[in-house]
Amino acid sequence: MDELIDSLWLSSVTEISDASIGQLKKFDHVVGVCHESRDRDFDCTYDYYNMSDGAHDPFGDASQETFNDAVNSVVDALTQNESVLVHCQAGQSRSVAVAAAALARYNDHHDVQHALEAIRDVRDTVMVERALLKKAEKHIEIVSRHEH
């Protein structure tokens, strides 16, 4: 599990399985964006989105709406000063894309590429599918339009 900023963490299912109960109890809110809910591992708010990671993934939801809902869940929790963990199966693509969009919004710089580079500085296993990167950029575009 890697801390991206104070109160925002990124993980894979394997890292969750390997974590101690004490490590998992530090989260107020968990956002899962993979094909299997891991809510049984946590004693906190758990939002689950069965999200597809792109063209090579026939399972899950590939919609912009689902992506937006996941990002909104992360940003809302951070705004409420909650400690948030975002995870997917491998911790490389779906969770990274959602975290990058949330980070871009939360830090008010609205730059997904900048957020992605900040994540790469902390986590070396980052391989975001192009379709998810486009969803992250589209999310920021939608939010920016509503702010102006």
Short mmCIF file of N, CA and C in Angstrom, two decimals:
data_model
loop_
_atom_site.label_atom_id
_atom_site.label_comp_id
_atom_site.label_asym_id
_atom_site.label_seq_id
_atom_site.Cartn_x
_atom_site.Cartn_y
_atom_site.Cartn_z
N MET A 1 0.85 -1.18 0.00
CA MET A 1 0.00 0.00 0.00
C MET A 1 0.88 1.23 0.00
N ASP A 2 0.54 2.18 -0.84
CA ASP A 2 1.34 3.39 -0.94
C ASP A 2 0.49 4.62 -0.63
N GLU A 3 1.06 5.52 0.18
CA GLU A 3 0.39 6.78 0.50
C GLU A 3 0.75 7.80 -0.56
N LEU A 4 -0.26 8.31 -1.27
CA LEU A 4 -0.04 9.28 -2.34
C LEU A 4 0.06 10.69 -1.79
N ILE A 5 -0.86 11.03 -0.93
CA ILE A 5 -0.84 12.28 -0.17
C ILE A 5 -1.39 11.93 1.20
N ASP A 6 -1.32 12.86 2.12
CA ASP A 6 -1.89 12.61 3.44
C ASP A 6 -3.36 12.19 3.27
N SER A 7 -3.70 11.02 3.73
CA SER A 7 -5.07 10.48 3.73
C SER A 7 -5.52 9.83 2.43
N LEU A 8 -4.66 9.71 1.42
CA LEU A 8 -5.04 9.01 0.19
C LEU A 8 -4.02 7.92 -0.10
N TRP A 9 -4.50 6.69 -0.13
CA TRP A 9 -3.67 5.51 -0.31
C TRP A 9 -4.10 4.73 -1.54
N LEU A 10 -3.17 3.97 -2.10
CA LEU A 10 -3.41 3.17 -3.29
C LEU A 10 -2.92 1.74 -3.01
N SER A 11 -3.69 0.74 -3.51
CA SER A 11 -3.33 -0.62 -3.19
C SER A 11 -3.84 -1.61 -4.24
N SER A 12 -3.32 -2.81 -4.14
CA SER A 12 -3.81 -3.95 -4.92
C SER A 12 -4.51 -4.92 -3.96
N VAL A 13 -5.22 -5.88 -4.51
CA VAL A 13 -5.87 -6.90 -3.68
C VAL A 13 -4.82 -7.71 -2.93
N THR A 14 -3.71 -8.03 -3.56
CA THR A 14 -2.65 -8.79 -2.89
C THR A 14 -2.10 -8.02 -1.70
N GLU A 15 -1.89 -6.73 -1.86
CA GLU A 15 -1.38 -5.93 -0.74
C GLU A 15 -2.38 -5.89 0.41
N ILE A 16 -3.67 -5.88 0.08
CA ILE A 16 -4.70 -5.90 1.12
C ILE A 16 -4.65 -7.24 1.85
N SER A 17 -4.55 -8.32 1.10
CA SER A 17 -4.49 -9.66 1.70
C SER A 17 -3.27 -9.82 2.60
N ASP A 18 -2.17 -9.19 2.23
CA ASP A 18 -0.92 -9.30 3.00
C ASP A 18 -0.85 -8.33 4.17
N ALA A 19 -1.75 -7.37 4.23
CA ALA A 19 -1.71 -6.34 5.27
C ALA A 19 -2.21 -6.88 6.61
N SER A 20 -1.73 -6.28 7.66
CA SER A 20 -2.21 -6.64 8.99
C SER A 20 -3.55 -5.97 9.26
N ILE A 21 -4.27 -6.48 10.22
CA ILE A 21 -5.56 -5.89 10.59
C ILE A 21 -5.35 -4.44 11.02
N GLY A 22 -4.29 -4.17 11.73
CA GLY A 22 -3.99 -2.80 12.16
C GLY A 22 -3.79 -1.86 10.99
N GLN A 23 -3.13 -2.33 9.94
CA GLN A 23 -2.93 -1.51 8.75
C GLN A 23 -4.26 -1.19 8.08
N LEU A 24 -5.16 -2.14 8.05
CA LEU A 24 -6.44 -1.95 7.38
C LEU A 24 -7.40 -1.09 8.20
N LYS A 25 -7.21 -1.04 9.51
CA LYS A 25 -8.11 -0.26 10.37
C LYS A 25 -7.86 1.25 10.28
N LYS A 26 -6.78 1.67 9.65
CA LYS A 26 -6.49 3.10 9.58
C LYS A 26 -7.34 3.82 8.54
N PHE A 27 -8.11 3.07 7.75
CA PHE A 27 -8.91 3.69 6.70
C PHE A 27 -10.34 3.93 7.15
N ASP A 28 -10.83 5.13 6.84
CA ASP A 28 -12.23 5.48 7.11
C ASP A 28 -13.12 5.10 5.94
N HIS A 29 -12.51 5.03 4.76
CA HIS A 29 -13.28 4.85 3.53
C HIS A 29 -12.42 4.09 2.53
N VAL A 30 -13.00 3.09 1.91
CA VAL A 30 -12.30 2.32 0.88
C VAL A 30 -13.14 2.35 -0.39
N VAL A 31 -12.46 2.57 -1.52
CA VAL A 31 -13.11 2.55 -2.82
C VAL A 31 -12.48 1.43 -3.63
N GLY A 32 -13.27 0.40 -3.91
CA GLY A 32 -12.80 -0.73 -4.69
C GLY A 32 -13.28 -0.61 -6.12
N VAL A 33 -12.35 -0.74 -7.08
CA VAL A 33 -12.70 -0.60 -8.50
C VAL A 33 -12.21 -1.82 -9.28
N CYS A 34 -12.61 -2.99 -8.80
CA CYS A 34 -12.22 -4.22 -9.48
C CYS A 34 -13.44 -5.13 -9.62
N HIS A 35 -13.22 -6.37 -9.98
CA HIS A 35 -14.34 -7.27 -10.27
C HIS A 35 -14.87 -8.01 -9.05
N GLU A 36 -14.22 -7.82 -7.91
CA GLU A 36 -14.66 -8.50 -6.71
C GLU A 36 -14.59 -7.54 -5.53
N SER A 37 -15.69 -7.42 -4.82
CA SER A 37 -15.71 -6.56 -3.64
C SER A 37 -14.86 -7.19 -2.54
N ARG A 38 -14.09 -6.36 -1.86
CA ARG A 38 -13.28 -6.82 -0.73
C ARG A 38 -13.81 -6.23 0.57
N ASP A 39 -15.09 -5.89 0.62
CA ASP A 39 -15.66 -5.22 1.79
C ASP A 39 -15.49 -6.04 3.06
N ARG A 40 -15.41 -7.34 2.96
CA ARG A 40 -15.24 -8.19 4.14
C ARG A 40 -13.91 -7.93 4.86
N ASP A 41 -12.95 -7.33 4.16
CA ASP A 41 -11.64 -7.07 4.75
C ASP A 41 -11.60 -5.78 5.56
N PHE A 42 -12.66 -5.00 5.50
CA PHE A 42 -12.63 -3.67 6.12
C PHE A 42 -13.82 -3.43 7.05
N ASP A 43 -13.57 -2.68 8.08
CA ASP A 43 -14.61 -2.28 9.01
C ASP A 43 -14.81 -0.77 8.88
N CYS A 44 -15.22 -0.35 7.69
CA CYS A 44 -15.40 1.07 7.40
C CYS A 44 -16.32 1.20 6.20
N THR A 45 -16.56 2.41 5.75
CA THR A 45 -17.35 2.61 4.54
C THR A 45 -16.61 2.00 3.36
N TYR A 46 -17.31 1.20 2.59
CA TYR A 46 -16.70 0.55 1.42
C TYR A 46 -17.60 0.78 0.22
N ASP A 47 -17.09 1.50 -0.77
CA ASP A 47 -17.82 1.73 -2.01
C ASP A 47 -17.19 0.85 -3.08
N TYR A 48 -18.03 0.06 -3.74
CA TYR A 48 -17.54 -0.90 -4.73
C TYR A 48 -18.08 -0.55 -6.11
N TYR A 49 -17.17 -0.51 -7.08
CA TYR A 49 -17.51 -0.24 -8.47
C TYR A 49 -16.89 -1.36 -9.32
N ASN A 50 -17.71 -2.16 -9.96
CA ASN A 50 -17.23 -3.24 -10.81
C ASN A 50 -16.79 -2.62 -12.14
N MET A 51 -15.59 -2.10 -12.13
CA MET A 51 -15.09 -1.29 -13.24
C MET A 51 -14.21 -2.09 -14.19
N SER A 52 -14.45 -1.91 -15.47
CA SER A 52 -13.61 -2.50 -16.52
C SER A 52 -12.34 -1.66 -16.66
N ASP A 53 -11.24 -2.31 -17.02
CA ASP A 53 -10.01 -1.53 -17.20
C ASP A 53 -9.69 -1.22 -18.65
N GLY A 54 -10.63 -1.45 -19.55
CA GLY A 54 -10.39 -1.07 -20.94
C GLY A 54 -10.79 -2.14 -21.93
N ALA A 55 -10.27 -2.03 -23.13
CA ALA A 55 -10.67 -2.86 -24.25
C ALA A 55 -10.38 -4.35 -24.02
N HIS A 56 -9.37 -4.67 -23.24
CA HIS A 56 -8.98 -6.06 -23.03
C HIS A 56 -9.73 -6.71 -21.88
N ASP A 57 -10.64 -5.98 -21.27
CA ASP A 57 -11.36 -6.47 -20.09
C ASP A 57 -12.85 -6.52 -20.40
N PRO A 58 -13.37 -7.71 -20.70
CA PRO A 58 -14.79 -7.82 -21.05
C PRO A 58 -15.72 -7.79 -19.84
N PHE A 59 -15.16 -7.83 -18.64
CA PHE A 59 -15.96 -7.84 -17.42
C PHE A 59 -16.04 -6.44 -16.84
N GLY A 60 -17.09 -6.18 -16.11
CA GLY A 60 -17.21 -4.90 -15.44
C GLY A 60 -17.80 -3.83 -16.31
N ASP A 61 -17.98 -2.68 -15.71
CA ASP A 61 -18.61 -1.53 -16.34
C ASP A 61 -17.53 -0.59 -16.88
N ALA A 62 -17.63 -0.27 -18.16
CA ALA A 62 -16.64 0.60 -18.79
C ALA A 62 -17.18 2.02 -18.97
N SER A 63 -18.29 2.36 -18.32
CA SER A 63 -18.92 3.66 -18.56
C SER A 63 -18.20 4.81 -17.86
N GLN A 64 -18.34 5.98 -18.46
CA GLN A 64 -17.80 7.20 -17.85
C GLN A 64 -18.52 7.47 -16.53
N GLU A 65 -19.80 7.16 -16.48
CA GLU A 65 -20.59 7.40 -15.26
C GLU A 65 -20.04 6.62 -14.07
N THR A 66 -19.71 5.36 -14.27
CA THR A 66 -19.14 4.56 -13.18
C THR A 66 -17.79 5.11 -12.75
N PHE A 67 -16.97 5.49 -13.72
CA PHE A 67 -15.67 6.09 -13.41
C PHE A 67 -15.87 7.37 -12.58
N ASN A 68 -16.78 8.23 -13.04
CA ASN A 68 -17.06 9.48 -12.33
C ASN A 68 -17.54 9.22 -10.91
N ASP A 69 -18.42 8.24 -10.74
CA ASP A 69 -18.94 7.90 -9.41
C ASP A 69 -17.81 7.49 -8.47
N ALA A 70 -16.87 6.69 -8.98
CA ALA A 70 -15.74 6.25 -8.16
C ALA A 70 -14.87 7.43 -7.75
N VAL A 71 -14.56 8.31 -8.69
CA VAL A 71 -13.74 9.49 -8.39
C VAL A 71 -14.47 10.39 -7.38
N ASN A 72 -15.76 10.60 -7.60
CA ASN A 72 -16.54 11.44 -6.68
C ASN A 72 -16.53 10.87 -5.27
N SER A 73 -16.60 9.55 -5.16
CA SER A 73 -16.55 8.90 -3.85
C SER A 73 -15.24 9.21 -3.13
N VAL A 74 -14.13 9.14 -3.86
CA VAL A 74 -12.82 9.44 -3.28
C VAL A 74 -12.73 10.91 -2.86
N VAL A 75 -13.11 11.81 -3.76
CA VAL A 75 -13.01 13.24 -3.47
C VAL A 75 -13.92 13.63 -2.30
N ASP A 76 -15.13 13.10 -2.28
CA ASP A 76 -16.06 13.40 -1.18
C ASP A 76 -15.48 12.95 0.16
N ALA A 77 -14.88 11.76 0.20
CA ALA A 77 -14.29 11.26 1.43
C ALA A 77 -13.09 12.12 1.87
N LEU A 78 -12.25 12.49 0.92
CA LEU A 78 -11.11 13.35 1.26
C LEU A 78 -11.57 14.71 1.78
N THR A 79 -12.62 15.25 1.16
CA THR A 79 -13.16 16.54 1.58
C THR A 79 -13.71 16.48 3.00
N GLN A 80 -14.15 15.29 3.41
CA GLN A 80 -14.66 15.09 4.77
C GLN A 80 -13.55 14.67 5.74
N ASN A 81 -12.30 14.86 5.31
CA ASN A 81 -11.11 14.54 6.11
C ASN A 81 -11.03 13.07 6.49
N GLU A 82 -11.50 12.20 5.61
CA GLU A 82 -11.40 10.77 5.85
C GLU A 82 -10.13 10.22 5.21
N SER A 83 -9.59 9.18 5.80
CA SER A 83 -8.46 8.47 5.23
C SER A 83 -9.03 7.48 4.22
N VAL A 84 -8.55 7.55 2.96
CA VAL A 84 -9.16 6.80 1.86
C VAL A 84 -8.14 5.86 1.22
N LEU A 85 -8.59 4.64 0.97
CA LEU A 85 -7.80 3.66 0.22
C LEU A 85 -8.55 3.36 -1.07
N VAL A 86 -7.85 3.46 -2.20
CA VAL A 86 -8.41 3.09 -3.50
C VAL A 86 -7.66 1.84 -3.94
N HIS A 87 -8.42 0.81 -4.34
CA HIS A 87 -7.76 -0.41 -4.78
C HIS A 87 -8.45 -1.02 -5.99
N CYS A 88 -7.65 -1.76 -6.75
CA CYS A 88 -8.15 -2.64 -7.81
C CYS A 88 -7.39 -3.95 -7.67
N GLN A 89 -7.53 -4.82 -8.64
CA GLN A 89 -6.90 -6.14 -8.53
C GLN A 89 -5.37 -6.02 -8.42
N ALA A 90 -4.74 -5.33 -9.37
CA ALA A 90 -3.28 -5.26 -9.41
C ALA A 90 -2.71 -3.96 -8.86
N GLY A 91 -3.56 -2.94 -8.66
CA GLY A 91 -3.07 -1.65 -8.17
C GLY A 91 -2.24 -0.91 -9.19
N GLN A 92 -2.51 -1.15 -10.48
CA GLN A 92 -1.69 -0.57 -11.54
C GLN A 92 -2.45 0.30 -12.52
N SER A 93 -3.74 0.04 -12.72
CA SER A 93 -4.46 0.73 -13.78
C SER A 93 -5.74 1.41 -13.30
N ARG A 94 -6.77 0.61 -12.97
CA ARG A 94 -8.05 1.21 -12.56
C ARG A 94 -7.91 2.10 -11.34
N SER A 95 -7.29 1.57 -10.28
CA SER A 95 -7.15 2.36 -9.05
C SER A 95 -6.27 3.58 -9.28
N VAL A 96 -5.25 3.43 -10.11
CA VAL A 96 -4.35 4.55 -10.40
C VAL A 96 -5.09 5.64 -11.16
N ALA A 97 -5.90 5.26 -12.16
CA ALA A 97 -6.65 6.25 -12.94
C ALA A 97 -7.64 7.00 -12.05
N VAL A 98 -8.36 6.28 -11.20
CA VAL A 98 -9.32 6.91 -10.29
C VAL A 98 -8.59 7.82 -9.32
N ALA A 99 -7.50 7.35 -8.75
CA ALA A 99 -6.73 8.16 -7.80
C ALA A 99 -6.14 9.40 -8.47
N ALA A 100 -5.68 9.27 -9.71
CA ALA A 100 -5.11 10.42 -10.43
C ALA A 100 -6.17 11.50 -10.66
N ALA A 101 -7.36 11.09 -11.08
CA ALA A 101 -8.44 12.06 -11.29
C ALA A 101 -8.84 12.70 -9.97
N ALA A 102 -8.93 11.90 -8.92
CA ALA A 102 -9.29 12.44 -7.60
C ALA A 102 -8.22 13.39 -7.09
N LEU A 103 -6.98 13.03 -7.27
CA LEU A 103 -5.86 13.87 -6.84
C LEU A 103 -5.84 15.19 -7.60
N ALA A 104 -6.08 15.11 -8.90
CA ALA A 104 -6.13 16.33 -9.72
C ALA A 104 -7.24 17.26 -9.24
N ARG A 105 -8.38 16.71 -8.90
CA ARG A 105 -9.49 17.53 -8.39
C ARG A 105 -9.22 18.05 -7.00
N TYR A 106 -8.80 17.18 -6.13
CA TYR A 106 -8.61 17.53 -4.72
C TYR A 106 -7.53 18.60 -4.55
N ASN A 107 -6.50 18.55 -5.37
CA ASN A 107 -5.42 19.54 -5.28
C ASN A 107 -5.68 20.77 -6.13
N ASP A 108 -6.84 20.82 -6.77
CA ASP A 108 -7.28 21.98 -7.57
C ASP A 108 -6.38 22.32 -8.74
N HIS A 109 -5.51 21.41 -9.16
CA HIS A 109 -4.70 21.74 -10.34
C HIS A 109 -5.31 21.17 -11.62
N HIS A 110 -6.26 20.28 -11.49
CA HIS A 110 -7.02 19.74 -12.62
C HIS A 110 -6.13 19.23 -13.76
N ASP A 111 -4.99 18.66 -13.42
CA ASP A 111 -4.07 18.13 -14.43
C ASP A 111 -3.81 16.65 -14.13
N VAL A 112 -4.44 15.78 -14.89
CA VAL A 112 -4.33 14.34 -14.67
C VAL A 112 -2.90 13.87 -14.87
N GLN A 113 -2.22 14.39 -15.89
CA GLN A 113 -0.84 13.97 -16.15
C GLN A 113 0.08 14.31 -14.98
N HIS A 114 -0.11 15.48 -14.40
CA HIS A 114 0.68 15.90 -13.24
C HIS A 114 0.41 14.96 -12.07
N ALA A 115 -0.86 14.64 -11.84
CA ALA A 115 -1.24 13.72 -10.77
C ALA A 115 -0.66 12.33 -11.02
N LEU A 116 -0.69 11.89 -12.25
CA LEU A 116 -0.15 10.58 -12.61
C LEU A 116 1.35 10.51 -12.35
N GLU A 117 2.05 11.57 -12.67
CA GLU A 117 3.49 11.62 -12.39
C GLU A 117 3.76 11.58 -10.88
N ALA A 118 2.94 12.28 -10.11
CA ALA A 118 3.08 12.25 -8.65
C ALA A 118 2.87 10.83 -8.12
N ILE A 119 1.93 10.11 -8.70
CA ILE A 119 1.69 8.71 -8.30
C ILE A 119 2.88 7.85 -8.69
N ARG A 120 3.41 8.05 -9.88
CA ARG A 120 4.59 7.27 -10.32
C ARG A 120 5.80 7.52 -9.42
N ASP A 121 5.89 8.70 -8.83
CA ASP A 121 6.98 8.99 -7.91
C ASP A 121 6.90 8.12 -6.65
N VAL A 122 5.69 7.69 -6.30
CA VAL A 122 5.47 6.92 -5.09
C VAL A 122 5.31 5.42 -5.37
N ARG A 123 4.74 5.10 -6.51
CA ARG A 123 4.40 3.71 -6.83
C ARG A 123 5.02 3.33 -8.17
N ASP A 124 5.85 2.31 -8.18
CA ASP A 124 6.56 1.96 -9.41
C ASP A 124 5.76 1.03 -10.33
N THR A 125 4.66 0.50 -9.87
CA THR A 125 3.84 -0.40 -10.70
C THR A 125 2.63 0.34 -11.25
N VAL A 126 2.87 1.27 -12.16
CA VAL A 126 1.79 2.07 -12.76
C VAL A 126 1.76 1.79 -14.26
N MET A 127 0.64 1.22 -14.71
CA MET A 127 0.45 0.93 -16.13
C MET A 127 -1.02 1.20 -16.48
N VAL A 128 -1.39 2.45 -16.57
CA VAL A 128 -2.78 2.82 -16.79
C VAL A 128 -3.19 2.57 -18.23
N GLU A 129 -4.28 1.84 -18.41
CA GLU A 129 -4.83 1.61 -19.74
C GLU A 129 -5.25 2.95 -20.34
N ARG A 130 -5.01 3.10 -21.62
CA ARG A 130 -5.33 4.36 -22.32
C ARG A 130 -6.80 4.75 -22.15
N ALA A 131 -7.71 3.78 -22.22
CA ALA A 131 -9.14 4.07 -22.08
C ALA A 131 -9.44 4.69 -20.71
N LEU A 132 -8.74 4.24 -19.68
CA LEU A 132 -8.95 4.79 -18.34
C LEU A 132 -8.35 6.18 -18.22
N LEU A 133 -7.21 6.39 -18.84
CA LEU A 133 -6.61 7.72 -18.83
C LEU A 133 -7.55 8.73 -19.50
N LYS A 134 -8.18 8.33 -20.59
CA LYS A 134 -9.14 9.20 -21.27
C LYS A 134 -10.34 9.49 -20.36
N LYS A 135 -10.78 8.49 -19.61
CA LYS A 135 -11.89 8.69 -18.68
C LYS A 135 -11.50 9.69 -17.58
N ALA A 136 -10.27 9.58 -17.10
CA ALA A 136 -9.79 10.51 -16.07
C ALA A 136 -9.76 11.94 -16.60
N GLU A 137 -9.24 12.11 -17.81
CA GLU A 137 -9.19 13.44 -18.42
C GLU A 137 -10.59 13.97 -18.70
N LYS A 138 -11.50 13.10 -19.14
CA LYS A 138 -12.88 13.50 -19.40
C LYS A 138 -13.56 13.91 -18.08
N HIS A 139 -13.28 13.19 -17.02
CA HIS A 139 -13.84 13.54 -15.71
C HIS A 139 -13.44 14.96 -15.31
N ILE A 140 -12.17 15.27 -15.45
CA ILE A 140 -11.69 16.61 -15.10
C ILE A 140 -12.32 17.66 -16.01
N GLU A 141 -12.48 17.35 -17.28
CA GLU A 141 -13.13 18.27 -18.21
C GLU A 141 -14.57 18.55 -17.78
N ILE A 142 -15.29 17.52 -17.40
CA ILE A 142 -16.69 17.68 -16.95
C ILE A 142 -16.75 18.52 -15.69
N VAL A 143 -15.90 18.23 -14.72
CA VAL A 143 -15.89 18.97 -13.46
C VAL A 143 -15.52 20.43 -13.71
N SER A 144 -14.53 20.66 -14.55
CA SER A 144 -14.09 22.03 -14.85
C SER A 144 -15.20 22.84 -15.49
N ARG A 145 -15.96 22.22 -16.38
CA ARG A 145 -17.08 22.92 -17.02
C ARG A 145 -18.13 23.34 -16.01
N HIS A 146 -18.38 22.48 -15.02
CA HIS A 146 -19.40 22.77 -14.02
C HIS A 146 -18.94 23.84 -13.02
N GLU A 147 -17.63 24.02 -12.90
CA GLU A 147 -17.08 25.03 -11.97
C GLU A 147 -17.11 26.42 -12.56
N HIS A 148 -17.20 26.51 -13.87
CA HIS A 148 -17.14 27.84 -14.52
C HIS A 148 -18.46 28.28 -15.03
#
